[in-house]
JSON list of C-alpha atoms in Angstrom, two decimals:
[
{"chain": "L", "resi": 1, "resn": "GLU", "atom": "CA", "xyz": [5.90, -0.97, 19.54]},
{"chain": "L", "resi": 2, "resn": "GLN", "atom": "CA", "xyz": [3.22, -2.67, 17.47]},
{"chain": "L", "resi": 3, "resn": "PRO", "atom": "CA", "xyz": [4.13, -5.18, 14.73]},
{"chain": "L", "resi": 4, "resn": "LEU", "atom": "CA", "xyz": [3.92, -3.68, 11.24]},
{"chain": "L", "resi": 5, "resn": "ASP", "atom": "CA", "xyz": [1.06, -5.87, 10.05]},
{"chain": "L", "resi": 6, "resn": "GLN", "atom": "CA", "xyz": [-1.07, -4.97, 13.09]},
{"chain": "L", "resi": 7, "resn": "ALA", "atom": "CA", "xyz": [-0.36, -1.24, 12.76]},
{"chain": "L", "resi": 8, "resn": "LEU", "atom": "CA", "xyz": [-1.29, -1.31, 9.07]},
{"chain": "L", "resi": 9, "resn": "GLU", "atom": "CA", "xyz": [-4.40, -3.36, 9.79]},
{"chain": "L", "resi": 10, "resn": "ALA", "atom": "CA", "xyz": [-5.53, -0.70, 12.29]},
{"chain": "L", "resi": 11, "resn": "ILE", "atom": "CA", "xyz": [-5.01, 1.95, 9.60]},
{"chain": "L", "resi": 12, "resn": "ALA", "atom": "CA", "xyz": [-6.95, -0.16, 7.08]},
{"chain": "L", "resi": 13, "resn": "TYR", "atom": "CA", "xyz": [-9.89, -0.41, 9.50]},
{"chain": "L", "resi": 14, "resn": "ALA", "atom": "CA", "xyz": [-9.72, 3.35, 10.08]},
{"chain": "L", "resi": 15, "resn": "ILE", "atom": "CA", "xyz": [-9.84, 3.97, 6.31]},
{"chain": "L", "resi": 16, "resn": "GLN", "atom": "CA", "xyz": [-12.83, 1.64, 6.05]},
{"chain": "L", "resi": 17, "resn": "ALA", "atom": "CA", "xyz": [-14.62, 3.54, 8.84]},
{"chain": "L", "resi": 18, "resn": "ALA", "atom": "CA", "xyz": [-13.77, 7.04, 7.57]},
{"chain": "L", "resi": 19, "resn": "THR", "atom": "CA", "xyz": [-14.40, 6.54, 3.86]},
{"chain": "L", "resi": 20, "resn": "PRO", "atom": "CA", "xyz": [-17.14, 4.80, 1.86]},
{"chain": "L", "resi": 21, "resn": "PHE", "atom": "CA", "xyz": [-14.76, 1.97, 0.87]},
{"chain": "L", "resi": 22, "resn": "GLU", "atom": "CA", "xyz": [-15.57, -1.46, 2.22]},
{"chain": "L", "resi": 23, "resn": "VAL", "atom": "CA", "xyz": [-12.34, -3.04, 0.93]},
{"chain": "L", "resi": 24, "resn": "VAL", "atom": "CA", "xyz": [-8.93, -1.67, 1.90]},
{"chain": "L", "resi": 25, "resn": "LEU", "atom": "CA", "xyz": [-5.64, -3.35, 1.03]},
{"chain": "L", "resi": 26, "resn": "ILE", "atom": "CA", "xyz": [-2.22, -2.14, 2.19]},
{"chain": "L", "resi": 27, "resn": "SER", "atom": "CA", "xyz": [1.00, -3.43, 0.67]},
{"chain": "L", "resi": 28, "resn": "ILE", "atom": "CA", "xyz": [4.60, -2.68, 1.58]},
{"chain": "L", "resi": 29, "resn": "CYS", "atom": "CA", "xyz": [7.45, -2.35, -0.89]},
{"chain": "L", "resi": 30, "resn": "ASP", "atom": "CA", "xyz": [10.74, -4.11, -0.22]},
{"chain": "L", "resi": 31, "resn": "PRO", "atom": "CA", "xyz": [13.36, -1.38, -0.68]},
{"chain": "L", "resi": 32, "resn": "LYS", "atom": "CA", "xyz": [15.91, -3.81, -2.15]},
{"chain": "L", "resi": 33, "resn": "THR", "atom": "CA", "xyz": [13.77, -5.83, -4.56]},
{"chain": "L", "resi": 34, "resn": "ARG", "atom": "CA", "xyz": [11.13, -3.11, -5.18]},
{"chain": "L", "resi": 35, "resn": "VAL", "atom": "CA", "xyz": [8.40, -5.73, -4.93]},
{"chain": "L", "resi": 36, "resn": "LEU", "atom": "CA", "xyz": [5.09, -5.07, -3.18]},
{"chain": "L", "resi": 37, "resn": "GLN", "atom": "CA", "xyz": [3.84, -7.59, -0.66]},
{"chain": "L", "resi": 38, "resn": "ARG", "atom": "CA", "xyz": [0.26, -7.31, 0.51]},
{"chain": "L", "resi": 39, "resn": "ILE", "atom": "CA", "xyz": [0.29, -7.08, 4.29]},
{"chain": "L", "resi": 40, "resn": "SER", "atom": "CA", "xyz": [-3.10, -5.95, 5.59]},
{"chain": "L", "resi": 41, "resn": "GLY", "atom": "CA", "xyz": [-6.56, -6.10, 4.16]},
{"chain": "L", "resi": 42, "resn": "VAL", "atom": "CA", "xyz": [-10.07, -5.54, 5.45]},
{"chain": "L", "resi": 43, "resn": "GLY", "atom": "CA", "xyz": [-13.44, -6.15, 3.85]},
{"chain": "L", "resi": 44, "resn": "LEU", "atom": "CA", "xyz": [-12.25, -9.27, 2.03]},
{"chain": "L", "resi": 45, "resn": "SER", "atom": "CA", "xyz": [-12.97, -12.93, 2.63]},
{"chain": "L", "resi": 46, "resn": "LEU", "atom": "CA", "xyz": [-10.09, -14.87, 4.17]},
{"chain": "L", "resi": 47, "resn": "ALA", "atom": "CA", "xyz": [-9.74, -16.81, 0.91]},
{"chain": "L", "resi": 48, "resn": "ASN", "atom": "CA", "xyz": [-9.47, -13.62, -1.16]},
{"chain": "L", "resi": 49, "resn": "LEU", "atom": "CA", "xyz": [-6.99, -12.10, 1.28]},
{"chain": "L", "resi": 50, "resn": "ALA", "atom": "CA", "xyz": [-4.88, -15.27, 1.21]},
{"chain": "L", "resi": 51, "resn": "GLU", "atom": "CA", "xyz": [-4.93, -15.21, -2.61]},
{"chain": "L", "resi": 52, "resn": "LEU", "atom": "CA", "xyz": [-3.78, -11.59, -2.66]},
{"chain": "L", "resi": 53, "resn": "ARG", "atom": "CA", "xyz": [-1.06, -12.17, -0.04]},
{"chain": "L", "resi": 54, "resn": "ALA", "atom": "CA", "xyz": [0.26, -15.15, -2.00]},
{"chain": "L", "resi": 55, "resn": "ARG", "atom": "CA", "xyz": [1.19, -12.96, -4.96]},
{"chain": "L", "resi": 56, "resn": "SER", "atom": "CA", "xyz": [3.70, -10.16, -4.85]},
{"chain": "L", "resi": 57, "resn": "GLN", "atom": "CA", "xyz": [3.57, -7.24, -7.27]},
{"chain": "L", "resi": 58, "resn": "PRO", "atom": "CA", "xyz": [6.52, -5.57, -9.01]},
{"chain": "L", "resi": 59, "resn": "TRP", "atom": "CA", "xyz": [6.59, -1.86, -8.18]},
{"chain": "L", "resi": 60, "resn": "SER", "atom": "CA", "xyz": [7.56, -1.15, -11.80]},
{"chain": "L", "resi": 61, "resn": "ALA", "atom": "CA", "xyz": [4.21, -2.57, -12.95]},
{"chain": "L", "resi": 62, "resn": "VAL", "atom": "CA", "xyz": [2.30, -0.39, -10.49]},
{"chain": "L", "resi": 63, "resn": "GLN", "atom": "CA", "xyz": [4.34, 2.62, -11.59]},
{"chain": "L", "resi": 64, "resn": "THR", "atom": "CA", "xyz": [3.01, 2.28, -15.13]},
{"chain": "L", "resi": 65, "resn": "LEU", "atom": "CA", "xyz": [-0.46, 3.10, -13.76]},
{"chain": "L", "resi": 66, "resn": "LEU", "atom": "CA", "xyz": [0.71, 6.25, -11.99]},
{"chain": "L", "resi": 67, "resn": "SER", "atom": "CA", "xyz": [0.09, 8.57, -14.90]},
{"chain": "L", "resi": 68, "resn": "GLN", "atom": "CA", "xyz": [-0.61, 12.29, -14.52]},
{"chain": "L", "resi": 69, "resn": "GLU", "atom": "CA", "xyz": [-3.81, 11.64, -16.46]},
{"chain": "L", "resi": 70, "resn": "PHE", "atom": "CA", "xyz": [-5.24, 9.67, -13.51]},
{"chain": "L", "resi": 71, "resn": "MET", "atom": "CA", "xyz": [-3.77, 11.71, -10.66]},
{"chain": "L", "resi": 72, "resn": "ILE", "atom": "CA", "xyz": [-6.07, 13.32, -8.10]},
{"chain": "L", "resi": 73, "resn": "GLY", "atom": "CA", "xyz": [-4.04, 14.82, -5.26]},
{"chain": "L", "resi": 74, "resn": "ARG", "atom": "CA", "xyz": [-1.47, 12.13, -4.44]},
{"chain": "L", "resi": 75, "resn": "SER", "atom": "CA", "xyz": [-3.86, 9.34, -5.46]},
{"chain": "L", "resi": 76, "resn": "TYR", "atom": "CA", "xyz": [-4.62, 7.75, -8.80]},
{"chain": "L", "resi": 77, "resn": "PHE", "atom": "CA", "xyz": [-8.11, 6.89, -10.00]},
{"chain": "L", "resi": 78, "resn": "ILE", "atom": "CA", "xyz": [-8.04, 4.58, -13.01]},
{"chain": "L", "resi": 79, "resn": "PRO", "atom": "CA", "xyz": [-11.59, 4.19, -14.37]},
{"chain": "L", "resi": 80, "resn": "ALA", "atom": "CA", "xyz": [-12.75, 0.83, -15.67]},
{"chain": "L", "resi": 81, "resn": "GLU", "atom": "CA", "xyz": [-12.79, 2.19, -19.22]},
{"chain": "L", "resi": 82, "resn": "HIS", "atom": "CA", "xyz": [-8.96, 2.46, -19.03]},
{"chain": "L", "resi": 83, "resn": "ARG", "atom": "CA", "xyz": [-8.50, -1.08, -17.68]},
{"chain": "L", "resi": 84, "resn": "SER", "atom": "CA", "xyz": [-6.53, -2.01, -20.83]},
{"chain": "L", "resi": 85, "resn": "ILE", "atom": "CA", "xyz": [-3.47, -0.08, -19.53]},
{"chain": "L", "resi": 86, "resn": "ILE", "atom": "CA", "xyz": [-3.04, -2.48, -16.60]},
{"chain": "L", "resi": 87, "resn": "PRO", "atom": "CA", "xyz": [0.11, -4.59, -17.08]},
{"chain": "L", "resi": 88, "resn": "ALA", "atom": "CA", "xyz": [-0.35, -8.35, -17.27]},
{"chain": "L", "resi": 89, "resn": "GLU", "atom": "CA", "xyz": [2.05, -8.94, -14.35]},
{"chain": "L", "resi": 90, "resn": "LEU", "atom": "CA", "xyz": [-0.29, -7.19, -11.93]},
{"chain": "L", "resi": 91, "resn": "HIS", "atom": "CA", "xyz": [-2.63, -9.53, -10.12]},
{"chain": "L", "resi": 92, "resn": "LEU", "atom": "CA", "xyz": [-5.95, -7.86, -9.41]},
{"chain": "L", "resi": 93, "resn": "LEU", "atom": "CA", "xyz": [-9.04, -9.18, -7.74]},
{"chain": "L", "resi": 94, "resn": "THR", "atom": "CA", "xyz": [-12.35, -7.79, -8.97]},
{"chain": "L", "resi": 95, "resn": "ILE", "atom": "CA", "xyz": [-14.83, -7.21, -6.17]},
{"chain": "L", "resi": 96, "resn": "SER", "atom": "CA", "xyz": [-18.41, -7.17, -7.36]},
{"chain": "L", "resi": 97, "resn": "THR", "atom": "CA", "xyz": [-20.49, -4.50, -5.67]},
{"chain": "L", "resi": 98, "resn": "GLY", "atom": "CA", "xyz": [-23.71, -5.98, -6.98]},
{"chain": "L", "resi": 99, "resn": "GLU", "atom": "CA", "xyz": [-24.76, -2.78, -8.75]},
{"chain": "L", "resi": 100, "resn": "SER", "atom": "CA", "xyz": [-23.49, -1.63, -12.07]},
{"chain": "L", "resi": 101, "resn": "THR", "atom": "CA", "xyz": [-24.72, 1.37, -13.97]},
{"chain": "L", "resi": 102, "resn": "ASN", "atom": "CA", "xyz": [-23.30, 3.33, -16.82]},
{"chain": "L", "resi": 103, "resn": "GLN", "atom": "CA", "xyz": [-23.42, 6.63, -14.95]},
{"chain": "L", "resi": 104, "resn": "ASP", "atom": "CA", "xyz": [-20.09, 8.47, -14.99]},
{"chain": "L", "resi": 105, "resn": "TYR", "atom": "CA", "xyz": [-20.25, 9.05, -11.24]},
{"chain": "L", "resi": 106, "resn": "ASN", "atom": "CA", "xyz": [-20.98, 5.43, -10.25]},
{"chain": "L", "resi": 107, "resn": "TRP", "atom": "CA", "xyz": [-18.22, 3.07, -9.18]},
{"chain": "L", "resi": 108, "resn": "HIS", "atom": "CA", "xyz": [-17.57, 0.21, -11.57]},
{"chain": "L", "resi": 109, "resn": "SER", "atom": "CA", "xyz": [-16.24, -3.08, -10.19]},
{"chain": "L", "resi": 110, "resn": "GLU", "atom": "CA", "xyz": [-13.12, -2.66, -12.37]},
{"chain": "L", "resi": 111, "resn": "ASP", "atom": "CA", "xyz": [-12.34, 0.91, -11.25]},
{"chain": "L", "resi": 112, "resn": "LEU", "atom": "CA", "xyz": [-9.05, 1.32, -9.36]},
{"chain": "L", "resi": 113, "resn": "LEU", "atom": "CA", "xyz": [-8.16, 3.85, -6.67]},
{"chain": "L", "resi": 114, "resn": "LEU", "atom": "CA", "xyz": [-4.51, 3.65, -5.67]},
{"chain": "L", "resi": 115, "resn": "LEU", "atom": "CA", "xyz": [-2.48, 5.67, -3.20]},
{"chain": "L", "resi": 116, "resn": "PRO", "atom": "CA", "xyz": [1.28, 5.15, -3.48]},
{"chain": "L", "resi": 117, "resn": "LEU", "atom": "CA", "xyz": [3.11, 5.51, -0.18]},
{"chain": "L", "resi": 118, "resn": "LEU", "atom": "CA", "xyz": [6.40, 7.29, -0.80]},
{"chain": "L", "resi": 119, "resn": "ASP", "atom": "CA", "xyz": [9.25, 8.40, 1.44]},
{"chain": "L", "resi": 120, "resn": "ILE", "atom": "CA", "xyz": [10.78, 11.88, 1.45]},
{"chain": "L", "resi": 121, "resn": "LYS", "atom": "CA", "xyz": [12.99, 10.92, -1.53]},
{"chain": "L", "resi": 122, "resn": "GLN", "atom": "CA", "xyz": [9.90, 9.75, -3.45]},
{"chain": "L", "resi": 123, "resn": "GLU", "atom": "CA", "xyz": [11.01, 6.12, -3.12]},
{"chain": "L", "resi": 124, "resn": "PRO", "atom": "CA", "xyz": [8.17, 3.59, -2.72]},
{"chain": "L", "resi": 125, "resn": "LEU", "atom": "CA", "xyz": [7.27, 2.41, 0.78]},
{"chain": "L", "resi": 126, "resn": "GLY", "atom": "CA", "xyz": [3.98, 0.77, -0.13]},
{"chain": "L", "resi": 127, "resn": "LEU", "atom": "CA", "xyz": [0.56, 1.11, -1.68]},
{"chain": "L", "resi": 128, "resn": "ILE", "atom": "CA", "xyz": [-3.01, 1.48, -0.47]},
{"chain": "L", "resi": 129, "resn": "SER", "atom": "CA", "xyz": [-5.79, 0.31, -2.76]},
{"chain": "L", "resi": 130, "resn": "VAL", "atom": "CA", "xyz": [-9.49, 0.58, -1.99]},
{"chain": "L", "resi": 131, "resn": "ASP", "atom": "CA", "xyz": [-12.59, -0.94, -3.56]},
{"chain": "L", "resi": 132, "resn": "ALA", "atom": "CA", "xyz": [-16.30, -1.60, -3.18]},
{"chain": "L", "resi": 133, "resn": "PRO", "atom": "CA", "xyz": [-17.62, 1.77, -1.97]},
{"chain": "L", "resi": 134, "resn": "ARG", "atom": "CA", "xyz": [-20.76, 1.37, 0.14]},
{"chain": "L", "resi": 135, "resn": "ASN", "atom": "CA", "xyz": [-22.32, 4.37, -1.62]},
{"chain": "L", "resi": 136, "resn": "ASN", "atom": "CA", "xyz": [-21.47, 2.87, -5.06]},
{"chain": "L", "resi": 137, "resn": "LEU", "atom": "CA", "xyz": [-19.97, 6.20, -6.14]},
{"chain": "L", "resi": 138, "resn": "ARG", "atom": "CA", "xyz": [-16.62, 7.09, -7.62]},
{"chain": "L", "resi": 139, "resn": "PRO", "atom": "CA", "xyz": [-14.50, 9.00, -5.11]},
{"chain": "L", "resi": 140, "resn": "ASP", "atom": "CA", "xyz": [-14.87, 12.73, -4.64]},
{"chain": "L", "resi": 141, "resn": "ARG", "atom": "CA", "xyz": [-12.11, 15.08, -3.51]},
{"chain": "L", "resi": 142, "resn": "PRO", "atom": "CA", "xyz": [-12.96, 14.92, 0.24]},
{"chain": "L", "resi": 143, "resn": "THR", "atom": "CA", "xyz": [-12.90, 11.11, 0.14]},
{"chain": "L", "resi": 144, "resn": "ILE", "atom": "CA", "xyz": [-9.50, 11.12, -1.55]},
{"chain": "L", "resi": 145, "resn": "GLU", "atom": "CA", "xyz": [-8.16, 13.68, 0.92]},
{"chain": "L", "resi": 146, "resn": "THR", "atom": "CA", "xyz": [-9.32, 11.50, 3.81]},
{"chain": "L", "resi": 147, "resn": "LEU", "atom": "CA", "xyz": [-7.61, 8.48, 2.26]},
{"chain": "L", "resi": 148, "resn": "GLU", "atom": "CA", "xyz": [-4.42, 10.51, 1.84]},
{"chain": "L", "resi": 149, "resn": "ILE", "atom": "CA", "xyz": [-4.38, 11.49, 5.53]},
{"chain": "L", "resi": 150, "resn": "PHE", "atom": "CA", "xyz": [-4.39, 7.81, 6.48]},
{"chain": "L", "resi": 151, "resn": "GLY", "atom": "CA", "xyz": [-1.85, 7.16, 3.73]},
{"chain": "L", "resi": 152, "resn": "SER", "atom": "CA", "xyz": [0.54, 9.61, 5.39]},
{"chain": "L", "resi": 153, "resn": "GLN", "atom": "CA", "xyz": [0.13, 7.71, 8.65]},
{"chain": "L", "resi": 154, "resn": "ALA", "atom": "CA", "xyz": [0.77, 4.38, 6.94]},
{"chain": "L", "resi": 155, "resn": "ALA", "atom": "CA", "xyz": [3.91, 5.76, 5.27]},
{"chain": "L", "resi": 156, "resn": "LEU", "atom": "CA", "xyz": [5.20, 6.99, 8.65]},
{"chain": "L", "resi": 157, "resn": "VAL", "atom": "CA", "xyz": [4.55, 3.60, 10.24]},
{"chain": "L", "resi": 158, "resn": "ILE", "atom": "CA", "xyz": [6.36, 1.74, 7.45]},
{"chain": "L", "resi": 159, "resn": "GLU", "atom": "CA", "xyz": [9.29, 4.15, 7.41]},
{"chain": "L", "resi": 160, "resn": "SER", "atom": "CA", "xyz": [9.59, 3.99, 11.21]},
{"chain": "L", "resi": 161, "resn": "GLN", "atom": "CA", "xyz": [9.63, 0.19, 11.13]},
{"chain": "L", "resi": 162, "resn": "TYR", "atom": "CA", "xyz": [12.38, 0.24, 8.49]},
{"chain": "L", "resi": 163, "resn": "LYS", "atom": "CA", "xyz": [14.44, 2.65, 10.60]},
{"chain": "L", "resi": 164, "resn": "VAL", "atom": "CA", "xyz": [14.02, 0.55, 13.74]},
{"chain": "L", "resi": 165, "resn": "ARG", "atom": "CA", "xyz": [15.06, -2.55, 11.78]},
{"chain": "L", "resi": 166, "resn": "ASP", "atom": "CA", "xyz": [18.15, -0.75, 10.44]},
{"chain": "L", "resi": 167, "resn": "LEU", "atom": "CA", "xyz": [19.08, 0.52, 13.92]},
{"chain": "L", "resi": 168, "resn": "ARG", "atom": "CA", "xyz": [18.76, -2.97, 15.40]},
{"chain": "L", "resi": 169, "resn": "SER", "atom": "CA", "xyz": [20.96, -4.32, 12.65]},
{"chain": "L", "resi": 170, "resn": "ARG", "atom": "CA", "xyz": [23.61, -1.67, 13.39]},
{"chain": "L", "resi": 171, "resn": "VAL", "atom": "CA", "xyz": [23.44, -2.38, 17.12]},
{"chain": "L", "resi": 172, "resn": "ASN", "atom": "CA", "xyz": [23.95, -6.10, 16.45]},
{"chain": "L", "resi": 173, "resn": "GLU", "atom": "CA", "xyz": [26.95, -5.34, 14.21]},
{"chain": "L", "resi": 174, "resn": "MET", "atom": "CA", "xyz": [28.48, -3.08, 16.85]},
{"chain": "L", "resi": 175, "resn": "GLU", "atom": "CA", "xyz": [27.94, -5.71, 19.55]},
{"chain": "L", "resi": 176, "resn": "GLU", "atom": "CA", "xyz": [29.69, -8.30, 17.38]},
{"chain": "L", "resi": 177, "resn": "GLU", "atom": "CA", "xyz": [32.60, -5.92, 16.73]},
{"chain": "L", "resi": 178, "resn": "LEU", "atom": "CA", "xyz": [32.86, -5.14, 20.44]},
{"chain": "L", "resi": 179, "resn": "ALA", "atom": "CA", "xyz": [32.88, -8.85, 21.32]},
{"chain": "L", "resi": 180, "resn": "PHE", "atom": "CA", "xyz": [35.59, -9.45, 18.69]},
{"chain": "L", "resi": 181, "resn": "ALA", "atom": "CA", "xyz": [37.65, -6.53, 20.06]},
{"chain": "L", "resi": 182, "resn": "ARG", "atom": "CA", "xyz": [37.34, -7.90, 23.62]},
{"chain": "L", "resi": 183, "resn": "GLU", "atom": "CA", "xyz": [38.49, -11.34, 22.50]},
{"chain": "L", "resi": 184, "resn": "SER", "atom": "CA", "xyz": [41.43, -9.82, 20.65]},
{"chain": "L", "resi": 185, "resn": "ALA", "atom": "CA", "xyz": [42.38, -7.71, 23.68]},
{"chain": "L", "resi": 186, "resn": "GLU", "atom": "CA", "xyz": [42.25, -10.74, 25.99]},
{"chain": "L", "resi": 187, "resn": "LYS", "atom": "CA", "xyz": [44.52, -12.74, 23.66]},
{"chain": "L", "resi": 188, "resn": "ALA", "atom": "CA", "xyz": [47.08, -9.95, 23.47]}
]
């Protein structure tokens, strides 16, 4: 059983290796508060990763970006020209790729590619965001499909960790109840 942050970091490295994206960030969503916390990131400086981890994101703000207009498969590509729709409460870090052209097919440093991680009930488990493609191109369908395969793995890892945590909590409660029952039986 691997800790959640290590498992997600392995998935982030796999995404980086299998897709053109140099930067991969994986966040998990607290099921009670519905706030995203950035857990694993690759392709970022330690200072940038620390900055991103220091700020949580409300899921409701991310949800506003998940418009049918930007949907490709289960992912959402928000081009730089639509940057004005991004809510103020979202903290984003712009990664400069060094190149910038006005071609429709070239990646712009303010483009966003997001993959929400959802459970079977469509409740949020987390979010994968990628940036800085090595080929400097906006994602094509095969790239998005590859990302979504790893997204499914990340969702399974997160959901499994939540289930293990819940089971441990139940076991602890049952052990406490059993201990209390034993004490009561001994006193009787």
